[in-house]
Backbone as numpy.savetxt, mean C-alpha at the origin, in Angstrom:
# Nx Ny Nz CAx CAy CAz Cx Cy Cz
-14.72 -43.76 29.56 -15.53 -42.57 29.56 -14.66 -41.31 29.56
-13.48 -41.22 30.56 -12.89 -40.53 30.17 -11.89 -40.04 29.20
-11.83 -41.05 28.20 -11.20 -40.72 27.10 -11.87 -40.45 25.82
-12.94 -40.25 26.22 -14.67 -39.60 25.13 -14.26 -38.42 25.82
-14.31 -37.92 26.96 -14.55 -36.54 27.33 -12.85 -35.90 26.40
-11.79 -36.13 27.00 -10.81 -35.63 26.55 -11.08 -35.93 24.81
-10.64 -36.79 24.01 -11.31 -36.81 22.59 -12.32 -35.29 22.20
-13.52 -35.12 22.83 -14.34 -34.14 22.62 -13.85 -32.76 23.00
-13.22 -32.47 24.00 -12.36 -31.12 24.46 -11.59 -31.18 23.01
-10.47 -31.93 22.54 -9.95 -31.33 22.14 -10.44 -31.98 20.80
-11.07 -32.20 20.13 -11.82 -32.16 18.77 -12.40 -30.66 18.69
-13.22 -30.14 19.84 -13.49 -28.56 20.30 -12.50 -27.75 19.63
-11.93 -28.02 20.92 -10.49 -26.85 20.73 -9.80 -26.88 19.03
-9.93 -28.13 18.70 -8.84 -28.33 17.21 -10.22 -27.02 16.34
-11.45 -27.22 16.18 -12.98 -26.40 15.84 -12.37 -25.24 15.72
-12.55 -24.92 17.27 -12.03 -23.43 17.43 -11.10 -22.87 17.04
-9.68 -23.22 16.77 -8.25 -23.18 16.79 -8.11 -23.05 15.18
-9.19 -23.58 14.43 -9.29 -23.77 12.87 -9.93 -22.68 12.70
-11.12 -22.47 12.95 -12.18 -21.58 12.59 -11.82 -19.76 12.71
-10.92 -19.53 13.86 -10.50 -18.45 14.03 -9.26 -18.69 12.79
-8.29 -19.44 12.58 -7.40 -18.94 11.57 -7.87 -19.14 10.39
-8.88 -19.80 9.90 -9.39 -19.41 8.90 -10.53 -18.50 8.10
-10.86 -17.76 9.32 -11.52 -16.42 9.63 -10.57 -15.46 9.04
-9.50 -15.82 10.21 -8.28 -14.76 10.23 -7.58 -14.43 8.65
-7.51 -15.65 7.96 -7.15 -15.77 6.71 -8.35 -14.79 5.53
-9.43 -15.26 5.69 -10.77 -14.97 4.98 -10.88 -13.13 4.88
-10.70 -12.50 6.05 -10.81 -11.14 6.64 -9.39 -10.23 6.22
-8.13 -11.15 5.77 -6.99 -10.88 5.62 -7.10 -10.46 4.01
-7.45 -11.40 3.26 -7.58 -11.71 1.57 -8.62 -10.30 1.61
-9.66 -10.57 2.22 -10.89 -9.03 2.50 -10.35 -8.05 2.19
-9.26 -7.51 3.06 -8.81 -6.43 2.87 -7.78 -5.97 1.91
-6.95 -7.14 1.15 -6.44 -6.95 0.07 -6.94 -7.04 -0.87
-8.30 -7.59 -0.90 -8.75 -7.20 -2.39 -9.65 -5.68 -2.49
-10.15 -5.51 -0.99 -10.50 -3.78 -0.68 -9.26 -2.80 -1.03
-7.59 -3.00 -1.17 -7.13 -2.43 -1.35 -6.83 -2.25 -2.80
-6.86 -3.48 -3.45 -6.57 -3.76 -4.68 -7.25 -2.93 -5.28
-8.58 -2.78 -4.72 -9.69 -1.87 -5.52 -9.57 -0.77 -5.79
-9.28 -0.23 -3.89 -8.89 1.07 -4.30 -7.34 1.56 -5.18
-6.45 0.86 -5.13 -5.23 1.04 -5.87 -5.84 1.52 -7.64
-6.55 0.10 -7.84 -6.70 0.41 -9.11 -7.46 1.30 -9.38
-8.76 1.93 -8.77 -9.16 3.23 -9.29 -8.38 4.31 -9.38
-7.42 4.57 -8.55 -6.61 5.52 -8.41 -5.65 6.04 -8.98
-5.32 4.82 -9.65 -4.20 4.68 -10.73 -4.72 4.97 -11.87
-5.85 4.27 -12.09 -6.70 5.13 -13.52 -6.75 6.74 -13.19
-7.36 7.49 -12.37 -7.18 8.73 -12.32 -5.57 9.67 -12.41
-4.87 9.08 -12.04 -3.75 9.60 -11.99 -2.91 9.34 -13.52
-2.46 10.52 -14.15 -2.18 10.50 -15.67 -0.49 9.55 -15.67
-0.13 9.02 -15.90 1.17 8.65 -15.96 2.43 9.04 -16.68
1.64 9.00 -17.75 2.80 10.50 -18.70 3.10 11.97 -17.74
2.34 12.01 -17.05 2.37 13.51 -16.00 3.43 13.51 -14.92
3.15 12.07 -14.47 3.89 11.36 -13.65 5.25 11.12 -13.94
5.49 10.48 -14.95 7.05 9.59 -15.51 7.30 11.63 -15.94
7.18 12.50 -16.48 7.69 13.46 -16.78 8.02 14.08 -14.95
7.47 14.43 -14.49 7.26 14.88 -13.34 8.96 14.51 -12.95
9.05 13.01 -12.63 10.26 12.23 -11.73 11.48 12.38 -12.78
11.00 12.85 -14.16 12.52 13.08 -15.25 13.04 14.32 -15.30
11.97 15.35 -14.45 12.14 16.66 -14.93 12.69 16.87 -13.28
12.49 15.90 -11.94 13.23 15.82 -10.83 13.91 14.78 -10.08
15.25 14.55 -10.52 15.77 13.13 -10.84 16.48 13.72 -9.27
16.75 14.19 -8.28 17.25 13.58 -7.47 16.32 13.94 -5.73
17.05 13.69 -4.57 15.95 13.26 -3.57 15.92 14.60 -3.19
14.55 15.29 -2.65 14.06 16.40 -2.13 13.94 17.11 -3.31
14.26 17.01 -4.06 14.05 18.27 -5.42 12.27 18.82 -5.07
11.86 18.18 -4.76 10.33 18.32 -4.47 10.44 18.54 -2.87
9.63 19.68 -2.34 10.13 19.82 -0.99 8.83 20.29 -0.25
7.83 20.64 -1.13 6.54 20.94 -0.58 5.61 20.59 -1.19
4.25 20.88 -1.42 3.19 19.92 -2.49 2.78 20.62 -3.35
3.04 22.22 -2.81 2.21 23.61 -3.90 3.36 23.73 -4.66
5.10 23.02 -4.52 5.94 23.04 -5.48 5.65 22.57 -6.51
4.77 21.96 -7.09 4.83 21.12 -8.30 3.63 20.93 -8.50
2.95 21.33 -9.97 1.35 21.70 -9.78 0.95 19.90 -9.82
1.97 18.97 -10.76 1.98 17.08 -10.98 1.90 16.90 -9.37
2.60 17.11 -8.61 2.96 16.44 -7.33 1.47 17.01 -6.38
1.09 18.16 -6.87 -0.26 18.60 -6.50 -1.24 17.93 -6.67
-1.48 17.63 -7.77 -2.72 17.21 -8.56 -2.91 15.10 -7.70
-1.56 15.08 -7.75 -1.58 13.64 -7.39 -2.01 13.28 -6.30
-1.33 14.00 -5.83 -1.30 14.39 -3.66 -2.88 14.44 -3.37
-3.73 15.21 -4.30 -5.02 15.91 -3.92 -5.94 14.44 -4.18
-5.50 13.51 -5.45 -6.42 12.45 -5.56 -6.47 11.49 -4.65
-4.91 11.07 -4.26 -4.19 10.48 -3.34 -4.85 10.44 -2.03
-4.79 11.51 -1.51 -5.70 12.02 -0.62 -7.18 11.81 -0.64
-7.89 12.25 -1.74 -9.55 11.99 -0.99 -9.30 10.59 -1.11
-8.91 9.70 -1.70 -9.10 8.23 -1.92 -8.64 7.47 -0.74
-7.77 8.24 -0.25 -7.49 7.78 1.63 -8.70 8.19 2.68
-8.98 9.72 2.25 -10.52 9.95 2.94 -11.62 9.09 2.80
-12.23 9.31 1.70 -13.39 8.61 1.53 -13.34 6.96 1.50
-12.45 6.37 1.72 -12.11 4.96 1.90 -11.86 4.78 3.39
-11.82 5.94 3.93 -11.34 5.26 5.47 -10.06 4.94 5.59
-9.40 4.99 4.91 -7.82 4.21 5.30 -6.84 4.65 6.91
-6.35 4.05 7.24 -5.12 4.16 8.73 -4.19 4.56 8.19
-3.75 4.50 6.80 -2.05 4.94 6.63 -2.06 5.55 5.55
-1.43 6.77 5.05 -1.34 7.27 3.63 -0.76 6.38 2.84
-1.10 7.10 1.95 -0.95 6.80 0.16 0.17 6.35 -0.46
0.92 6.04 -1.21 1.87 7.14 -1.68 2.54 6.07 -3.04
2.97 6.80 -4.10 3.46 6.10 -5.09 5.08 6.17 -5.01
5.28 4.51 -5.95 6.90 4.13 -5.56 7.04 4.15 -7.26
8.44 4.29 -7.15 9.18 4.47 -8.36 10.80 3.38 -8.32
10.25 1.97 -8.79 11.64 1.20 -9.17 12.46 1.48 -9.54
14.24 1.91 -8.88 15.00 2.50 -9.53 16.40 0.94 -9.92
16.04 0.38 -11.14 16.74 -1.22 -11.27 18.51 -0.98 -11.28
18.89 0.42 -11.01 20.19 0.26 -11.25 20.63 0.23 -9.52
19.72 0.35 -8.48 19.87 0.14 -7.22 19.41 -0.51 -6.63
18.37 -1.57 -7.45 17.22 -2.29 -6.56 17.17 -1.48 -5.32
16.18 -1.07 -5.89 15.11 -0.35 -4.73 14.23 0.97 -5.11
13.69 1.13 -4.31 12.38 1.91 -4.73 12.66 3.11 -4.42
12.20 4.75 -5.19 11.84 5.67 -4.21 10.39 6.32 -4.27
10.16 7.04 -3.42 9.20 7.90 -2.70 8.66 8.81 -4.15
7.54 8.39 -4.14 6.82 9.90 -5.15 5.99 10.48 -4.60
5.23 10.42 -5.30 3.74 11.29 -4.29 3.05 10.37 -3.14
3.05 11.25 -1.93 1.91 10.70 -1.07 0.75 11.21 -0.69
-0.26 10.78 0.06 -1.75 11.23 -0.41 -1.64 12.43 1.22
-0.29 12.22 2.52 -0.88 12.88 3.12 0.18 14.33 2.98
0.02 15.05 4.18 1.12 16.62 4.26 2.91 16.30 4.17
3.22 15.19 4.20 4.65 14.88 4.41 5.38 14.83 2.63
6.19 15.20 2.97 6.99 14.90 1.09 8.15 14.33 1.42
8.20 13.41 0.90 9.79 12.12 1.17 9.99 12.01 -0.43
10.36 13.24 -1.47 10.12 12.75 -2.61 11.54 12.20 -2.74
11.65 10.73 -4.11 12.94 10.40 -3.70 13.66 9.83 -3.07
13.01 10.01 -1.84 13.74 8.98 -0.62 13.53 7.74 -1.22
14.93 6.65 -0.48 14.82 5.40 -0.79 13.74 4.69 -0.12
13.48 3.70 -0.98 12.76 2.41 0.41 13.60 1.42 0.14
14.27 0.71 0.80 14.63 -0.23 0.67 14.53 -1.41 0.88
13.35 -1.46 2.32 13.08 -2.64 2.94 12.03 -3.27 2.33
11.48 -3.63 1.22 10.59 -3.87 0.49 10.29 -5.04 0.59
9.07 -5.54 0.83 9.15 -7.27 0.66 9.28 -7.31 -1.13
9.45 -8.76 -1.31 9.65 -9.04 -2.69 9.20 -9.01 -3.63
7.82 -9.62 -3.05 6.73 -9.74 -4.24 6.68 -8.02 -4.68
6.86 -6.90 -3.67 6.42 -5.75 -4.72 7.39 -5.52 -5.81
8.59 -6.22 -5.85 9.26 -5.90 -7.05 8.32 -6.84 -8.19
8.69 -8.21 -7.76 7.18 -8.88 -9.40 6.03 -7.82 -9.71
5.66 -6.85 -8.49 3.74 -6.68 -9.14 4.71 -5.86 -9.88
């Protein structure tokens, strides 16, 4: 009898122990494809020729130092921005620029008041170099 009771505790527990990480998983994918969404509208609004000229016409870090400096770095910042508002988001925006002769990324526009234009990132997980 008592090895029905123990059996059933932890057949329970194994229930529970599943159900939360595959919740946890379910709610995880949720929010990356909520981001995916918003990425890709955003990216349609934002011109890219405006963009790739923008980062050729300021090839090194800080050249961009405020947001009313640059009417491109403006325009981006401003879309950047409501799309963090009206989505609710916890963390700003901000677009990266692959630089392959350093592996690694820098800083373009972000959606909030801060300008890191340029700056490196370096700590990148991997997969963002594939997307």
């Amino acid at each position: 009898m008592f090895i029905i009771y123990i059996t059933i505790i932890l057949l329970t527990g194994f229930f529970i122990v599943f159900g939360y990480y595959n919740q946890m998983n379910l709610q995880e994918e949720r929010q990356y494809d909520k981001l995916k969404a918003i990425v890709s509208s955003v990216s349609l609004a934002i011109d890219g020729n405006e963009f790739e000229m923008m980062m050729k016409d300021h090839p090194g870090k800080d050249d961009i130092k405020t947001i009313e400096q640059n009417h491109v770095y403006h325009a981006i910042n401003d879309k950047l921005s409501k799309a963090v508002t009206e989505n609710e988001l916890n963390s700003p925006m901000y677009t990266l620029v692959y630089v392959p002769e350093k592996d690694l990324f820098h800083y373009g526009v972000r959606s909030d008041d801060q300008v890191y234009f340029r700056h490196e990132y370096t700590q990148y997980p991997p997969v963002l170099k594939k997307k």
